Amino acid sequence: MARTHLYIEQNDGGRLAVFDVTDPGHVKVEGSAQVDAPGAFDFVSSLGDYAELVRFRNGQGEAVLDLHKSKETDA
């Protein structure tokens, strides 16, 4: 069964929280991952199953966030 994940940027771009929201009535924390980002960012669009285009809030442009290793997070 396919799962749906919610990714939330935290700590001014330094951390990514991962939640399993497949069943919105029972949201599960999947973990978190360190992110080497130059600042806070917003998700712009999906670039497939494991990548997202993000735009930095501090005006430093855009980047691709590789979510391929998001399953290797710590809870």
PDB file of C-alpha atoms in Angstrom:
ATOM      1  CA  MET A   1       0.000   0.000   0.000  1.00  0.00           C
ATOM      2  CA  ALA A   2       1.266   3.471  -0.896  1.00  0.00           C
ATOM      3  CA  ARG A   3       1.927   5.836   1.979  1.00  0.00           C
ATOM      4  CA  THR A   4       1.591   9.604   2.092  1.00  0.00           C
ATOM      5  CA  HIS A   5       4.214  11.658   3.918  1.00  0.00           C
ATOM      6  CA  LEU A   6       4.219  15.204   5.216  1.00  0.00           C
ATOM      7  CA  TYR A   7       7.593  16.968   5.428  1.00  0.00           C
ATOM      8  CA  ILE A   8       7.962  20.039   7.645  1.00  0.00           C
ATOM      9  CA  GLU A   9      11.021  22.288   7.590  1.00  0.00           C
ATOM     10  CA  GLN A  10      12.265  23.179  11.082  1.00  0.00           C
ATOM     11  CA  ASN A  11      15.126  25.030  12.787  1.00  0.00           C
ATOM     12  CA  ASP A  12      15.602  27.630  10.051  1.00  0.00           C
ATOM     13  CA  GLY A  13      16.242  24.957   7.397  1.00  0.00           C
ATOM     14  CA  GLY A  14      18.404  22.735   9.577  1.00  0.00           C
ATOM     15  CA  ARG A  15      15.972  19.889  10.159  1.00  0.00           C
ATOM     16  CA  LEU A  16      13.151  18.135   8.341  1.00  0.00           C
ATOM     17  CA  ALA A  17      10.357  16.450  10.324  1.00  0.00           C
ATOM     18  CA  VAL A  18       8.688  13.482   8.595  1.00  0.00           C
ATOM     19  CA  PHE A  19       5.121  12.323   9.311  1.00  0.00           C
ATOM     20  CA  ASP A  20       3.090   9.467   7.840  1.00  0.00           C
ATOM     21  CA  VAL A  21      -0.301  11.012   7.049  1.00  0.00           C
ATOM     22  CA  THR A  22      -1.704   8.105   5.042  1.00  0.00           C
ATOM     23  CA  ASP A  23      -4.560   7.911   7.559  1.00  0.00           C
ATOM     24  CA  PRO A  24      -5.259  11.534   8.599  1.00  0.00           C
ATOM     25  CA  GLY A  25      -7.073  10.271  11.692  1.00  0.00           C
ATOM     26  CA  HIS A  26      -3.899   8.538  12.874  1.00  0.00           C
ATOM     27  CA  VAL A  27      -0.873  10.651  11.942  1.00  0.00           C
ATOM     28  CA  LYS A  28       2.399   8.925  12.831  1.00  0.00           C
ATOM     29  CA  VAL A  29       5.796  10.510  13.417  1.00  0.00           C
ATOM     30  CA  GLU A  30       8.272   8.842  11.046  1.00  0.00           C
ATOM     31  CA  GLY A  31      11.303  10.725  12.342  1.00  0.00           C
ATOM     32  CA  SER A  32      13.481  13.645  11.377  1.00  0.00           C
ATOM     33  CA  ALA A  33      16.557  14.314   9.291  1.00  0.00           C
ATOM     34  CA  GLN A  34      19.342  16.874   9.314  1.00  0.00           C
ATOM     35  CA  VAL A  35      19.272  19.184   6.292  1.00  0.00           C
ATOM     36  CA  ASP A  36      22.256  21.199   5.077  1.00  0.00           C
ATOM     37  CA  ALA A  37      20.256  24.223   3.923  1.00  0.00           C
ATOM     38  CA  PRO A  38      21.407  27.861   4.050  1.00  0.00           C
ATOM     39  CA  GLY A  39      18.146  28.945   5.688  1.00  0.00           C
ATOM     40  CA  ALA A  40      14.409  28.447   6.022  1.00  0.00           C
ATOM     41  CA  PHE A  41      12.601  27.318   2.896  1.00  0.00           C
ATOM     42  CA  ASP A  42       9.176  26.657   1.438  1.00  0.00           C
ATOM     43  CA  PHE A  43       8.218  23.683  -0.709  1.00  0.00           C
ATOM     44  CA  VAL A  44       7.436  24.826  -4.280  1.00  0.00           C
ATOM     45  CA  SER A  45       6.657  21.662  -6.260  1.00  0.00           C
ATOM     46  CA  SER A  46       7.251  17.943  -6.485  1.00  0.00           C
ATOM     47  CA  LEU A  47       9.951  16.655  -8.828  1.00  0.00           C
ATOM     48  CA  GLY A  48       8.936  13.009  -8.712  1.00  0.00           C
ATOM     49  CA  ASP A  49       8.642  10.527  -5.876  1.00  0.00           C
ATOM     50  CA  TYR A  50      11.739  11.562  -3.919  1.00  0.00           C
ATOM     51  CA  ALA A  51      12.600  15.155  -4.796  1.00  0.00           C
ATOM     52  CA  GLU A  52      11.074  18.559  -4.111  1.00  0.00           C
ATOM     53  CA  LEU A  53      11.858  21.998  -5.449  1.00  0.00           C
ATOM     54  CA  VAL A  54      12.277  24.418  -2.530  1.00  0.00           C
ATOM     55  CA  ARG A  55      12.659  28.205  -2.427  1.00  0.00           C
ATOM     56  CA  PHE A  56      14.709  29.828   0.314  1.00  0.00           C
ATOM     57  CA  ARG A  57      13.000  32.598   2.251  1.00  0.00           C
ATOM     58  CA  ASN A  58      16.194  34.644   2.586  1.00  0.00           C
ATOM     59  CA  GLY A  59      16.363  35.281  -1.161  1.00  0.00           C
ATOM     60  CA  GLN A  60      19.175  32.790  -1.832  1.00  0.00           C
ATOM     61  CA  GLY A  61      17.250  31.173  -4.671  1.00  0.00           C
ATOM     62  CA  GLU A  62      15.961  27.666  -5.129  1.00  0.00           C
ATOM     63  CA  ALA A  63      17.291  24.142  -4.667  1.00  0.00           C
ATOM     64  CA  VAL A  64      16.278  20.516  -5.082  1.00  0.00           C
ATOM     65  CA  LEU A  65      15.684  18.652  -1.830  1.00  0.00           C
ATOM     66  CA  ASP A  66      16.463  14.944  -2.249  1.00  0.00           C
ATOM     67  CA  LEU A  67      14.064  12.958  -0.066  1.00  0.00           C
ATOM     68  CA  HIS A  68      15.419   9.585  -1.142  1.00  0.00           C
ATOM     69  CA  LYS A  69      17.056   9.025   2.249  1.00  0.00           C
ATOM     70  CA  SER A  70      14.070  10.277   4.258  1.00  0.00           C
ATOM     71  CA  LYS A  71      13.380   6.684   5.363  1.00  0.00           C
ATOM     72  CA  GLU A  72      16.751   6.716   7.161  1.00  0.00           C
ATOM     73  CA  THR A  73      15.579   9.141   9.822  1.00  0.00           C
ATOM     74  CA  ASP A  74      15.817   9.102  13.581  1.00  0.00           C
ATOM     75  CA  ALA A  75      12.667   9.163  15.677  1.00  0.00           C
TER      76      ALA A  75
END
